PDB file of C-alpha atoms and ligand atoms in Angstrom:
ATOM      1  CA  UNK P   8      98.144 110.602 110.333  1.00 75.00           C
ATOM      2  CA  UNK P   9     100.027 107.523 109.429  1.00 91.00           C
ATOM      3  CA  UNK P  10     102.594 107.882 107.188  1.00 98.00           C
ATOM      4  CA  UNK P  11     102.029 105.368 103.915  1.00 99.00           C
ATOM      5  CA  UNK P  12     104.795 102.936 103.087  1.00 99.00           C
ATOM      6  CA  UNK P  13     104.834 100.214 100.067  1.00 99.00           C
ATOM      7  CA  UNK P  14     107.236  97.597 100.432  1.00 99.00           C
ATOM      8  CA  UNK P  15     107.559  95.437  97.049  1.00 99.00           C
ATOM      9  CA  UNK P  16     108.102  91.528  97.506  1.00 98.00           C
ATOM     10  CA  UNK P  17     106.268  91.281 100.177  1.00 99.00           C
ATOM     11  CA  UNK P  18     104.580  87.925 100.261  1.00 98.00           C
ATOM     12  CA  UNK P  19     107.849  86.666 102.253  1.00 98.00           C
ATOM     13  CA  UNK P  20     111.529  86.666 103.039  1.00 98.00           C
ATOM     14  CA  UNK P  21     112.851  89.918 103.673  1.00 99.00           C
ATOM     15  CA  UNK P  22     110.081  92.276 102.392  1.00 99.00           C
ATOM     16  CA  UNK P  23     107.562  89.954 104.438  1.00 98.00           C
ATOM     17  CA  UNK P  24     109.413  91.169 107.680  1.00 99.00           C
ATOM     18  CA  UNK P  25     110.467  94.936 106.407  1.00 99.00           C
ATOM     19  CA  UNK P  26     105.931  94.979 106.441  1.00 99.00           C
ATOM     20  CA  UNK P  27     105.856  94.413 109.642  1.00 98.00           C
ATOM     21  CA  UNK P  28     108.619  96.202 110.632  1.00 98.00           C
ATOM     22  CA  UNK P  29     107.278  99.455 109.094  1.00 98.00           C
ATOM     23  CA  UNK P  30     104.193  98.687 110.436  1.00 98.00           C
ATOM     24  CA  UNK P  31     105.178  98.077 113.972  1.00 98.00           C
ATOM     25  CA  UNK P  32     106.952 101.376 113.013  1.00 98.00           C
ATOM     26  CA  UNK P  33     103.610 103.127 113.096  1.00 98.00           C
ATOM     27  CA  UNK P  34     103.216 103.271 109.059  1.00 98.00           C
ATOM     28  CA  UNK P  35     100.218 102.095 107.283  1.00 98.00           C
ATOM     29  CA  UNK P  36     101.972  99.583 104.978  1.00 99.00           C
ATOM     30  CA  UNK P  37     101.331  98.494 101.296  1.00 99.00           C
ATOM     31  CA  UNK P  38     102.281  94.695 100.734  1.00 99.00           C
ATOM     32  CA  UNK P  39     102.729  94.516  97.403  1.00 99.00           C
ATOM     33  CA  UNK P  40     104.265  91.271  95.653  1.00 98.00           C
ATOM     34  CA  UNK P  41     103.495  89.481  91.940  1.00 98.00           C
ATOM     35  CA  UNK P  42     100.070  87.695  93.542  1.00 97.00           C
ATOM     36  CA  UNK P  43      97.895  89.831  96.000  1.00 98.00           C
ATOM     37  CA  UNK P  44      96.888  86.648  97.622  1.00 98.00           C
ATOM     38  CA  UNK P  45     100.611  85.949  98.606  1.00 98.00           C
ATOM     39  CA  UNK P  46     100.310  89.102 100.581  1.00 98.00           C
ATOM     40  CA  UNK P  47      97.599  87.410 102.405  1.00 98.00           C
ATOM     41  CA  UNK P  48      99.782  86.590 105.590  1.00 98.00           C
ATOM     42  CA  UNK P  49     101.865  89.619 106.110  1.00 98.00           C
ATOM     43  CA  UNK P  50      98.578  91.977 105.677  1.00 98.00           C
ATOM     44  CA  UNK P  51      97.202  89.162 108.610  1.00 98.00           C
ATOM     45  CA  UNK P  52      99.983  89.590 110.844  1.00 98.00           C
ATOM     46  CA  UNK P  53      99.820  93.255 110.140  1.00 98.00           C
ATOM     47  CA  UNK P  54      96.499  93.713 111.385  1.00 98.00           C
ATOM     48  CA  UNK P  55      96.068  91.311 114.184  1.00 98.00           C
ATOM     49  CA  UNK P  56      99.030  93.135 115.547  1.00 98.00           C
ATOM     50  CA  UNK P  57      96.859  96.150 115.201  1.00 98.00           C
ATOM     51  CA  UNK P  58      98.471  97.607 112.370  1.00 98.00           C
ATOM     52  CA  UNK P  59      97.186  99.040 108.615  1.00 98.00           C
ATOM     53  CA  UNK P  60      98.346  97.194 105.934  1.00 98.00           C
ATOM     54  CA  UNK P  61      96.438  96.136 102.173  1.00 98.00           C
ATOM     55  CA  UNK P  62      97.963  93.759  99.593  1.00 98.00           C
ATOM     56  CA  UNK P  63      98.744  94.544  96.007  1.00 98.00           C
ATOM     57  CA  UNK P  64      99.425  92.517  93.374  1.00 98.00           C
ATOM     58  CA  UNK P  65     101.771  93.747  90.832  1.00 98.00           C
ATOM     59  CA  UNK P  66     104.912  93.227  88.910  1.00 98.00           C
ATOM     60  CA  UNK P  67     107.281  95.871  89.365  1.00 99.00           C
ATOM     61  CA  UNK P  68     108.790  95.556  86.267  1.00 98.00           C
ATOM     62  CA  UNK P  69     105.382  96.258  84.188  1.00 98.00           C
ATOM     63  CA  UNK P  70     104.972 100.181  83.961  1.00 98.00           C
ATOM     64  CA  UNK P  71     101.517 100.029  83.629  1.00 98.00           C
ATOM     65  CA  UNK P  72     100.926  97.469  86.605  1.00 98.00           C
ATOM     66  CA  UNK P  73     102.874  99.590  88.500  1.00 98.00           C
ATOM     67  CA  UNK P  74     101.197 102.757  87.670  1.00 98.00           C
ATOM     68  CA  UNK P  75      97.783 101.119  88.483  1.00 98.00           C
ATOM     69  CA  UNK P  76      99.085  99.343  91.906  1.00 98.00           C
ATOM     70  CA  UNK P  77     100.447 103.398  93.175  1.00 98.00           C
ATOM     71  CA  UNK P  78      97.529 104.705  92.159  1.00 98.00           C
ATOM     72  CA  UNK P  79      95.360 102.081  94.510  1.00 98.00           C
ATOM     73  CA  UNK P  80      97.452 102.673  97.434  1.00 98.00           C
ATOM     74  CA  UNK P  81      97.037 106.430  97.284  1.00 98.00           C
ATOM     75  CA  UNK P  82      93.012 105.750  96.903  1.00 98.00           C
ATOM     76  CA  UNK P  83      93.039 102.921  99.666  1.00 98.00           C
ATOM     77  CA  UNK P  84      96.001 104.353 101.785  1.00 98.00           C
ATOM     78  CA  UNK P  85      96.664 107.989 100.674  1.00 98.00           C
ATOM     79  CA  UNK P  86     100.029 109.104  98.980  1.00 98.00           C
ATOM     80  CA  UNK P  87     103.424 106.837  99.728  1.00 98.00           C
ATOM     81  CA  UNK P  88     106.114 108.839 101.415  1.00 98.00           C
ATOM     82  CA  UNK P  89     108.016 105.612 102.009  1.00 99.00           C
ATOM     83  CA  UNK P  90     109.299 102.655  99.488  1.00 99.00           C
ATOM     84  CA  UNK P  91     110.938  99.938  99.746  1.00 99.00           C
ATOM     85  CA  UNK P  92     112.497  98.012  96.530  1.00 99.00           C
ATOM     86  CA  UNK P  93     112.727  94.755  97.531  1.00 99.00           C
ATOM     87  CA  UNK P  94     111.251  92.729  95.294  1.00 99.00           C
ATOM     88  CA  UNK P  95     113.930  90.411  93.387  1.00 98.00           C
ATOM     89  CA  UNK P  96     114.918  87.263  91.997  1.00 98.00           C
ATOM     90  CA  UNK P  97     117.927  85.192  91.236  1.00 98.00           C
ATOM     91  CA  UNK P  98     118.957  83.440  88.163  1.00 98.00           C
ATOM     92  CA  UNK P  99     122.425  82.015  88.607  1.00 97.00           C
ATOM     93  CA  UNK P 100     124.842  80.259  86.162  1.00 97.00           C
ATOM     94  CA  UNK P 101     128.367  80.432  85.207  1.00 97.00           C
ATOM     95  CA  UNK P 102     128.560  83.904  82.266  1.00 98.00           C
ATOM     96  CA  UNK P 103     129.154  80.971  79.387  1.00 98.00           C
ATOM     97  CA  UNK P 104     125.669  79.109  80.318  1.00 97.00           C
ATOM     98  CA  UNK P 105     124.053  81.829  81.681  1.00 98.00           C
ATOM     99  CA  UNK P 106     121.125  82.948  78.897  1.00 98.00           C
ATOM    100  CA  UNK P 107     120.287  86.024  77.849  1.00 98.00           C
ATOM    101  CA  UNK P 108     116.407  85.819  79.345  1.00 98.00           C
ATOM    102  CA  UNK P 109     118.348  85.069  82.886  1.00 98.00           C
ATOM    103  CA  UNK P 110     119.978  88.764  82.145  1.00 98.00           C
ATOM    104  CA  UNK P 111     116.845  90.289  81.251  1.00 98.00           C
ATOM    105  CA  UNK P 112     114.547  88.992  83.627  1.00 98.00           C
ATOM    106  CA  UNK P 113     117.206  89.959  86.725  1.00 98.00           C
ATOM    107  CA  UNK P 114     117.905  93.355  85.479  1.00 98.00           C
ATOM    108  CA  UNK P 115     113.793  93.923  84.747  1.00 98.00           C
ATOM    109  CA  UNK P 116     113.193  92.557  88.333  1.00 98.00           C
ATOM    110  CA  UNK P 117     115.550  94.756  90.162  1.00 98.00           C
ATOM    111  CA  UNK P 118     116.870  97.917  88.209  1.00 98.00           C
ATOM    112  CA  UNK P 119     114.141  98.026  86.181  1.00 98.00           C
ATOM    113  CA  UNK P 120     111.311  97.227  88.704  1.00 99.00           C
ATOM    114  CA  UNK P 121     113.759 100.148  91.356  1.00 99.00           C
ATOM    115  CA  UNK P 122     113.022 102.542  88.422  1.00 99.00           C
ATOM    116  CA  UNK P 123     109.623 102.396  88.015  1.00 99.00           C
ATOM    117  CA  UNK P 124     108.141 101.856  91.755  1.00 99.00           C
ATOM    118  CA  UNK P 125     110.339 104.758  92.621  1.00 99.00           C
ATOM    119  CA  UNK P 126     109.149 107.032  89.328  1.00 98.00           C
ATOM    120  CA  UNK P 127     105.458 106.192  90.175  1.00 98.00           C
ATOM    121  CA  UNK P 128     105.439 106.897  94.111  1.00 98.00           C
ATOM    122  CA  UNK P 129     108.581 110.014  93.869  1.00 98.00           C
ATOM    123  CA  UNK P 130     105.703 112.858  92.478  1.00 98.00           C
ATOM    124  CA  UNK P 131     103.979 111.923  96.270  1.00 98.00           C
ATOM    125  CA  UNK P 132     106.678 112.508  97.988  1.00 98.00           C
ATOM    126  CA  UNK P 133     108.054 115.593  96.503  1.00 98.00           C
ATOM    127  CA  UNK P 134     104.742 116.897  97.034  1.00 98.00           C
ATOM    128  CA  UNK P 135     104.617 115.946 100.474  1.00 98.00           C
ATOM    129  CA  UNK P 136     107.996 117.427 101.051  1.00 98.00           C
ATOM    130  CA  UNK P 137     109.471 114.422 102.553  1.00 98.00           C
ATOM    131  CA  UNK P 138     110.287 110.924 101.430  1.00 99.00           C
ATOM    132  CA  UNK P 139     112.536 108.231 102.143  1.00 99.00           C
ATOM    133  CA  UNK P 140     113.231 105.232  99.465  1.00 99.00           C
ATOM    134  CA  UNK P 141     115.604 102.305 100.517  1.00 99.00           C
ATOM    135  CA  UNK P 142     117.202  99.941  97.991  1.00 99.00           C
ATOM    136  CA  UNK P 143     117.811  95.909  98.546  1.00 99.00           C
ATOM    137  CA  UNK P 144     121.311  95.899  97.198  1.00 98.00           C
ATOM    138  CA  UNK P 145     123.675  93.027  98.338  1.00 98.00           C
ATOM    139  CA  UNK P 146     126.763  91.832  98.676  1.00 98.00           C
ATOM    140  CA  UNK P 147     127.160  90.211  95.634  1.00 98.00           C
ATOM    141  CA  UNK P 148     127.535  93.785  93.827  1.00 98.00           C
ATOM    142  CA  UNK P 149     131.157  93.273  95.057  1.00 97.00           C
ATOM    143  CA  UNK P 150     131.190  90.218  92.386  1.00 97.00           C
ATOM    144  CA  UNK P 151     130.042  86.908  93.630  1.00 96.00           C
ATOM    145  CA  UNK P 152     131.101  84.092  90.939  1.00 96.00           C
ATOM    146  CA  UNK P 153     127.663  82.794  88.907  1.00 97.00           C
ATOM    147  CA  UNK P 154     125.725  85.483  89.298  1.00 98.00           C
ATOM    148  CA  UNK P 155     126.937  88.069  86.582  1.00 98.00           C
ATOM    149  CA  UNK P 156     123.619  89.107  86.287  1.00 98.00           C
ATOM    150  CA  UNK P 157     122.879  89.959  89.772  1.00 98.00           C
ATOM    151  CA  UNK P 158     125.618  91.465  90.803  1.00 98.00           C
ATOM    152  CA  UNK P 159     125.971  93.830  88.254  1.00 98.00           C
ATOM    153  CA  UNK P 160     122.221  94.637  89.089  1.00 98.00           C
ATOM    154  CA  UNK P 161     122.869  94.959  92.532  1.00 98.00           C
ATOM    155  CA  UNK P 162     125.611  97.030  91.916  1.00 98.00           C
ATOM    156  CA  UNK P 163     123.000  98.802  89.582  1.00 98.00           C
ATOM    157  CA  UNK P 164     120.788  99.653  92.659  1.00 99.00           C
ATOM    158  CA  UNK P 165     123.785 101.175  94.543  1.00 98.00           C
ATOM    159  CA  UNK P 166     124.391 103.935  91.656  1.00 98.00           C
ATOM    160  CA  UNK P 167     121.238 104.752  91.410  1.00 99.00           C
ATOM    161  CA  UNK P 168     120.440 105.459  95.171  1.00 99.00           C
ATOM    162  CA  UNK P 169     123.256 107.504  94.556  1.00 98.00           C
ATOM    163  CA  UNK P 170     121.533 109.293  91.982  1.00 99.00           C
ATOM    164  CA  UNK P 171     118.605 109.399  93.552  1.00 99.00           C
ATOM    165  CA  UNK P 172     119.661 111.323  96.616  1.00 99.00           C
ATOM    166  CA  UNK P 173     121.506 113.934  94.575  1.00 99.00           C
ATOM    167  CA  UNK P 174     118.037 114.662  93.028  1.00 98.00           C
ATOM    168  CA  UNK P 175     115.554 114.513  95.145  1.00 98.00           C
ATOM    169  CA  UNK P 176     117.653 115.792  98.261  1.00 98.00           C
ATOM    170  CA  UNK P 177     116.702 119.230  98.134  1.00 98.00           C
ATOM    171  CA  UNK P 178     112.296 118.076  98.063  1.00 98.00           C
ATOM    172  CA  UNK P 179     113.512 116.563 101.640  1.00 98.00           C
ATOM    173  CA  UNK P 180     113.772 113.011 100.260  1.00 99.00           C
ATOM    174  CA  UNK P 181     116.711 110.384 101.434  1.00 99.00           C
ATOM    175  CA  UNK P 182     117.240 107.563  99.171  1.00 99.00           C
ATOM    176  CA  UNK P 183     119.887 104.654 100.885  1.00 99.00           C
ATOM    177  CA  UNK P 184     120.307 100.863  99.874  1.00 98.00           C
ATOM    178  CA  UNK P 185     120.864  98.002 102.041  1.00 98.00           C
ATOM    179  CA  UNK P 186     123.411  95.441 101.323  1.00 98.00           C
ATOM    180  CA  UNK P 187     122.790  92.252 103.054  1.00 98.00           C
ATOM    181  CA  UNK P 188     125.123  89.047 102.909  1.00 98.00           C
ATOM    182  CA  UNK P 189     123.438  85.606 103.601  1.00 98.00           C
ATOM    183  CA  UNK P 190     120.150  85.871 104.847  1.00 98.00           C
ATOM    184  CA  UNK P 191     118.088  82.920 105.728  1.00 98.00           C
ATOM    185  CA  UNK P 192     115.216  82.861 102.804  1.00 98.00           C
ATOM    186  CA  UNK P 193     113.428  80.679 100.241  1.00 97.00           C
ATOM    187  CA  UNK P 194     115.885  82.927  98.261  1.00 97.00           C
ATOM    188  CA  UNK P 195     119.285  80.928  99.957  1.00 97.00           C
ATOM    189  CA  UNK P 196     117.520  77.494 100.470  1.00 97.00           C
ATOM    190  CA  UNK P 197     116.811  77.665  96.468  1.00 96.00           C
ATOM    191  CA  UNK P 198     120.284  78.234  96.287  1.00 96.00           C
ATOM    192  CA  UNK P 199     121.277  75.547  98.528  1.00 97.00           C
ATOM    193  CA  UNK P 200     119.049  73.030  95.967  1.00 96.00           C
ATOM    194  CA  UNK P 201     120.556  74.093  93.260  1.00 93.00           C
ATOM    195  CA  UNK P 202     123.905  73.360  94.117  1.00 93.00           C
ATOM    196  CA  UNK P 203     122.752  70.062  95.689  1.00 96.00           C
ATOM    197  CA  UNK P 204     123.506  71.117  99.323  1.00 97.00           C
ATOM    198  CA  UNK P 205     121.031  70.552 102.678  1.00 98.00           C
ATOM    199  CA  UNK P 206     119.942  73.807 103.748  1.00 98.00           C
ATOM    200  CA  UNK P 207     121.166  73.622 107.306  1.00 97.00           C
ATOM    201  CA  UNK P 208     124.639  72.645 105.969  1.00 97.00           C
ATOM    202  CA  UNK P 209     124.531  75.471 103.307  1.00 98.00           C
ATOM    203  CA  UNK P 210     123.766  77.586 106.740  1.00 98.00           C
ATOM    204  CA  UNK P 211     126.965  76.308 108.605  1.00 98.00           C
ATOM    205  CA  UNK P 212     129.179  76.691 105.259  1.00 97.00           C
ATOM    206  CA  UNK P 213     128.067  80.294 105.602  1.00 97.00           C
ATOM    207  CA  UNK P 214     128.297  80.535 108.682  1.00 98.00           C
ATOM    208  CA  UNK P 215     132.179  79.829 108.791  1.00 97.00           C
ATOM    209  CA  UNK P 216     132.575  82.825 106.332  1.00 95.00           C
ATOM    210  CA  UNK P 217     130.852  85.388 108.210  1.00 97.00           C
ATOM    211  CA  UNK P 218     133.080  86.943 111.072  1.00 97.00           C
ATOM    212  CA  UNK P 219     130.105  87.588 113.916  1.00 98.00           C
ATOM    213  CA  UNK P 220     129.524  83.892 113.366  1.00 97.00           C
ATOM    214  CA  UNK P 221     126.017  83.555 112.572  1.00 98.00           C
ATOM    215  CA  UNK P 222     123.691  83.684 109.569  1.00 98.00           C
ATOM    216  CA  UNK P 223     120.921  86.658 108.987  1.00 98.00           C
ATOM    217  CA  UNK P 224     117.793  86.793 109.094  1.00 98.00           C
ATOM    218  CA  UNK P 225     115.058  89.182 107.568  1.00 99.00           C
ATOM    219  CA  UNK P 226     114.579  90.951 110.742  1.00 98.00           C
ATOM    220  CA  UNK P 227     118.615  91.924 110.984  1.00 98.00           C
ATOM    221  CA  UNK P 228     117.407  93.919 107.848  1.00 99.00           C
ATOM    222  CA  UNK P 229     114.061  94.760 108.169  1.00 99.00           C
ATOM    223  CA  UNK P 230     115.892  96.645 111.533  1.00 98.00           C
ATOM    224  CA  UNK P 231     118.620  98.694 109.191  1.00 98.00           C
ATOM    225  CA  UNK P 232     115.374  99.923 107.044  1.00 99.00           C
ATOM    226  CA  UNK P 233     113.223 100.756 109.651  1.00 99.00           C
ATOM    227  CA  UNK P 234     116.184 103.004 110.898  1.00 99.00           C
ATOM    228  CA  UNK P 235     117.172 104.528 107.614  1.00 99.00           C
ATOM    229  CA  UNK P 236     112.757 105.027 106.423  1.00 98.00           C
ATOM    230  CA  UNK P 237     112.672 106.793 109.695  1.00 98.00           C
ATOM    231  CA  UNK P 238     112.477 110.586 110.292  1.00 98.00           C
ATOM    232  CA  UNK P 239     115.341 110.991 112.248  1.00 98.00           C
ATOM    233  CA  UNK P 240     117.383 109.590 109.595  1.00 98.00           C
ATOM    234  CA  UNK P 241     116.643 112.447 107.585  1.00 98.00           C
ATOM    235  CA  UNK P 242     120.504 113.429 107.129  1.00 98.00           C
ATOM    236  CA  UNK P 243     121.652 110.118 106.215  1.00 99.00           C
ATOM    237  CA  UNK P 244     121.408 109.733 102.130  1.00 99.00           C
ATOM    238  CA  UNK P 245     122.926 107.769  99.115  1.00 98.00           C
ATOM    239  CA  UNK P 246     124.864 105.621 101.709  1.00 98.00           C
ATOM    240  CA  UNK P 247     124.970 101.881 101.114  1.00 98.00           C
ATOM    241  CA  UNK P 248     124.732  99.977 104.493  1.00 98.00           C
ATOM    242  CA  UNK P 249     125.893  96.612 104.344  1.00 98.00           C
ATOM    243  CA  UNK P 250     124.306  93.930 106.626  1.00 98.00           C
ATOM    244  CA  UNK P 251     126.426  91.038 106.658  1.00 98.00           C
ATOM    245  CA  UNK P 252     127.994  90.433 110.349  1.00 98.00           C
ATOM    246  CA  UNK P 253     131.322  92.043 108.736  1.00 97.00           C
ATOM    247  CA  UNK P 254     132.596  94.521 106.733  1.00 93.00           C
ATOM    248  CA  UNK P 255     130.949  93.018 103.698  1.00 78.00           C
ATOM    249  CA  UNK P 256     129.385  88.948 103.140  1.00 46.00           C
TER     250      UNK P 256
HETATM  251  N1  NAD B  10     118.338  86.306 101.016  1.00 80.29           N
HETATM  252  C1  NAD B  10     119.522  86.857 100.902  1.00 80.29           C
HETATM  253  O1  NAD B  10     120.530  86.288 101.352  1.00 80.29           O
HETATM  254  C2  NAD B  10     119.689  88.203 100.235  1.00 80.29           C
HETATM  255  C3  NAD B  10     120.962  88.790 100.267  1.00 80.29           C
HETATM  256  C4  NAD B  10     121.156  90.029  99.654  1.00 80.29           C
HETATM  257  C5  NAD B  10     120.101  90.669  99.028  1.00 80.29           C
HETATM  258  N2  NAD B  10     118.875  90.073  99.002  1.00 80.29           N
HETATM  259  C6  NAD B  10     117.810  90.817  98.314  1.00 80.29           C
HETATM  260  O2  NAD B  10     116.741  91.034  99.201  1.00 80.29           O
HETATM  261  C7  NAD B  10     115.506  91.075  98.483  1.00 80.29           C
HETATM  262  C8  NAD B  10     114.532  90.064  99.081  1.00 80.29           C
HETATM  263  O3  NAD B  10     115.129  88.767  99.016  1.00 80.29           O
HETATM  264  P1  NAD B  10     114.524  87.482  99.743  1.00 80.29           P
HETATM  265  O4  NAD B  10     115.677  86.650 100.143  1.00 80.29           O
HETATM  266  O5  NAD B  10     113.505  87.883 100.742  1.00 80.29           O
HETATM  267  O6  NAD B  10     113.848  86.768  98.463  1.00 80.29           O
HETATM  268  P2  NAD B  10     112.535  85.856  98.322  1.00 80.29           P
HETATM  269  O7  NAD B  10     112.741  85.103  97.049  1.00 80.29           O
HETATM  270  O8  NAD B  10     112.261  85.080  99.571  1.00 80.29           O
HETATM  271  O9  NAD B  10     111.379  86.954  98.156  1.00 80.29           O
HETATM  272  C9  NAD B  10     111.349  87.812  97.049  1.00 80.29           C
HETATM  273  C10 NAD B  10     109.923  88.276  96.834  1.00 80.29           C
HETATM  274  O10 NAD B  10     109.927  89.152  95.690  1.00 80.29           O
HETATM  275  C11 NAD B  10     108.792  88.831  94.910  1.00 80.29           C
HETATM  276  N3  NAD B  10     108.997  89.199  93.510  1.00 80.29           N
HETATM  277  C12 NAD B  10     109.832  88.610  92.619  1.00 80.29           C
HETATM  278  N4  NAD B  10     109.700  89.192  91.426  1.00 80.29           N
HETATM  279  C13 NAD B  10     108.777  90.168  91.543  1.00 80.29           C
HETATM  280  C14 NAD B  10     108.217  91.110  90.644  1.00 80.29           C
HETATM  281  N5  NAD B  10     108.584  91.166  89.358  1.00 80.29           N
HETATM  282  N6  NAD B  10     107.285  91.978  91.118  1.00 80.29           N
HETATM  283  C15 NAD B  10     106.894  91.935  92.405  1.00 80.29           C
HETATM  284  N7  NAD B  10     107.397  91.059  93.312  1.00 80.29           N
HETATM  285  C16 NAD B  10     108.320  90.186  92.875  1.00 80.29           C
HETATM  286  C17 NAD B  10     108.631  87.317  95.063  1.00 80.29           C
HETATM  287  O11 NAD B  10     107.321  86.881  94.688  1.00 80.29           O
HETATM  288  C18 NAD B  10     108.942  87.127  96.543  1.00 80.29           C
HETATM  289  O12 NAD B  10     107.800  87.244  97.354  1.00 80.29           O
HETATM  290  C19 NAD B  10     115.863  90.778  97.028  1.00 80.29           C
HETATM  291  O13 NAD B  10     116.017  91.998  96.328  1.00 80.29           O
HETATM  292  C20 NAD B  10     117.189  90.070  97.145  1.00 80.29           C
HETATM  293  O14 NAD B  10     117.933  90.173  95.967  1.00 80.29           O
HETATM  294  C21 NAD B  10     118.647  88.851  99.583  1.00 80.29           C
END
């Protein structure tokens, strides 16, 4: 039988390509994102490449959304023995400007959202005796200057992976997170905008920083999850595997 995965923030980016990934993977995969008809695409590719894959809408940091989207996966899927917490936003600005909804809405997107997806789909995998649950952390949990708010989420995700292994190790569940530097998403070119910058130059800027030379991309990570949600990685947990073409972004 096919093992179930749900990937939050699916619609695109980097959860858009961990879906397929997992699917190519031989999982049945759960695209779950804030609109269920964002999903539309990535369930498409999913299938036409002869894959399993629903959508579900749902905002992971809503317990009772949350709740209700596990409980359709199991019904439409059967239990998740895989998640990924990848959903996420950005709201960037220097700590004197930067309000306090831009600190609550980053830390209920990420820590928050981590917590609950991974309290609702956990029982499953306990009960199924294996599990594996991989984190989007980043780079910026090392500090990265106007983003106070996501860094010290992101740093957020990496203690709790932590955590997470320590407790649910012994049910045969891993729990890792995934670190990337400067991947090339509507994430970065909003960046870019912001600060007023073309996207391709933004690219080159980054580019210069990063010492294999070259920008990401959501497959350079959707390739580190697919390694540490698969079976074999079963002795790997609460590591933090940075994907930035260097020793960190
Ligand atoms: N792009 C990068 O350079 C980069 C670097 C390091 C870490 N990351 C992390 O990787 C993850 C994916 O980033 P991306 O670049 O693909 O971003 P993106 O903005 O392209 O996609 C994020 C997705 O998450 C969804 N989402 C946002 N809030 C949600 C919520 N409350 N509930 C459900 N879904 C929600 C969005 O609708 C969107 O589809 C994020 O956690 C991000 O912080 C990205």
């Amino acid at each position: 039988m096919e093992r179930v995965a749900v990937v939050t923030g699916a619609a695109r980016g980097i959860g858009a390509a961990v879906a397929r990934r997992l699917a190519a993977d031989g999982m049945a995969v759960a695209a779950l994102d804030l609109d269920e008809a964002a999903c539309a695409d990535t369930v498409a590719r999913i299938v036409s490449a002869g894959g399993t894959a629903i959508a579900v809408g749902a905002d992971v940091s809503e317990a009772d959304r949350v709740e209700r989207a596990v409980e359709r996966v199991v019904a439409e899927l059967g239990p998740p023995v895989v998640l990924v917490n990848n959903a996420g936003i950005i709201r960037d600005n220097l700590l004197f400007k930067m309000g306090e909804e831009d600190w609550d809405l980053v830390m209920g997107v990420h820590l928050k959202g981590a917590f609950l997806m991974t309290k609702a789909v956990q029982g499953h995998m306990v009960d199924a005796g294996y599990g594996r649950i991989v984190s989007l952390s980043s780079t910026s949990a090392l500090g990265n200057r106007g983003q106070a708010n996501y860094a010290a989420a992101k740093a957020g995700i990496q203690g709790f992976t932590k955590t997470l292994a320590l407790e649910l190790g012994r049910f045969g569940v891993t729990a890792n997170a995934v670190a990337p530097g400067f991947i090339v998403t509507e994430m970065t070119a909003s960046t870019a905008a912001r600060v007023g910058v073309e996207f391709e130059e933004f690219q080159r800027a980054a580019t210069a920083q990063i010492p294999v030379r070259r920008v990401g991309y959501p497959e350079d990570v959707a390739h580190t999850v697919s390694f540490l949600a698969s079976e074999g990685a079963g002795f790997v947990s609460g590591q933090v595997i940075y994907v930035a073409g260097g020793p960190r972004g």
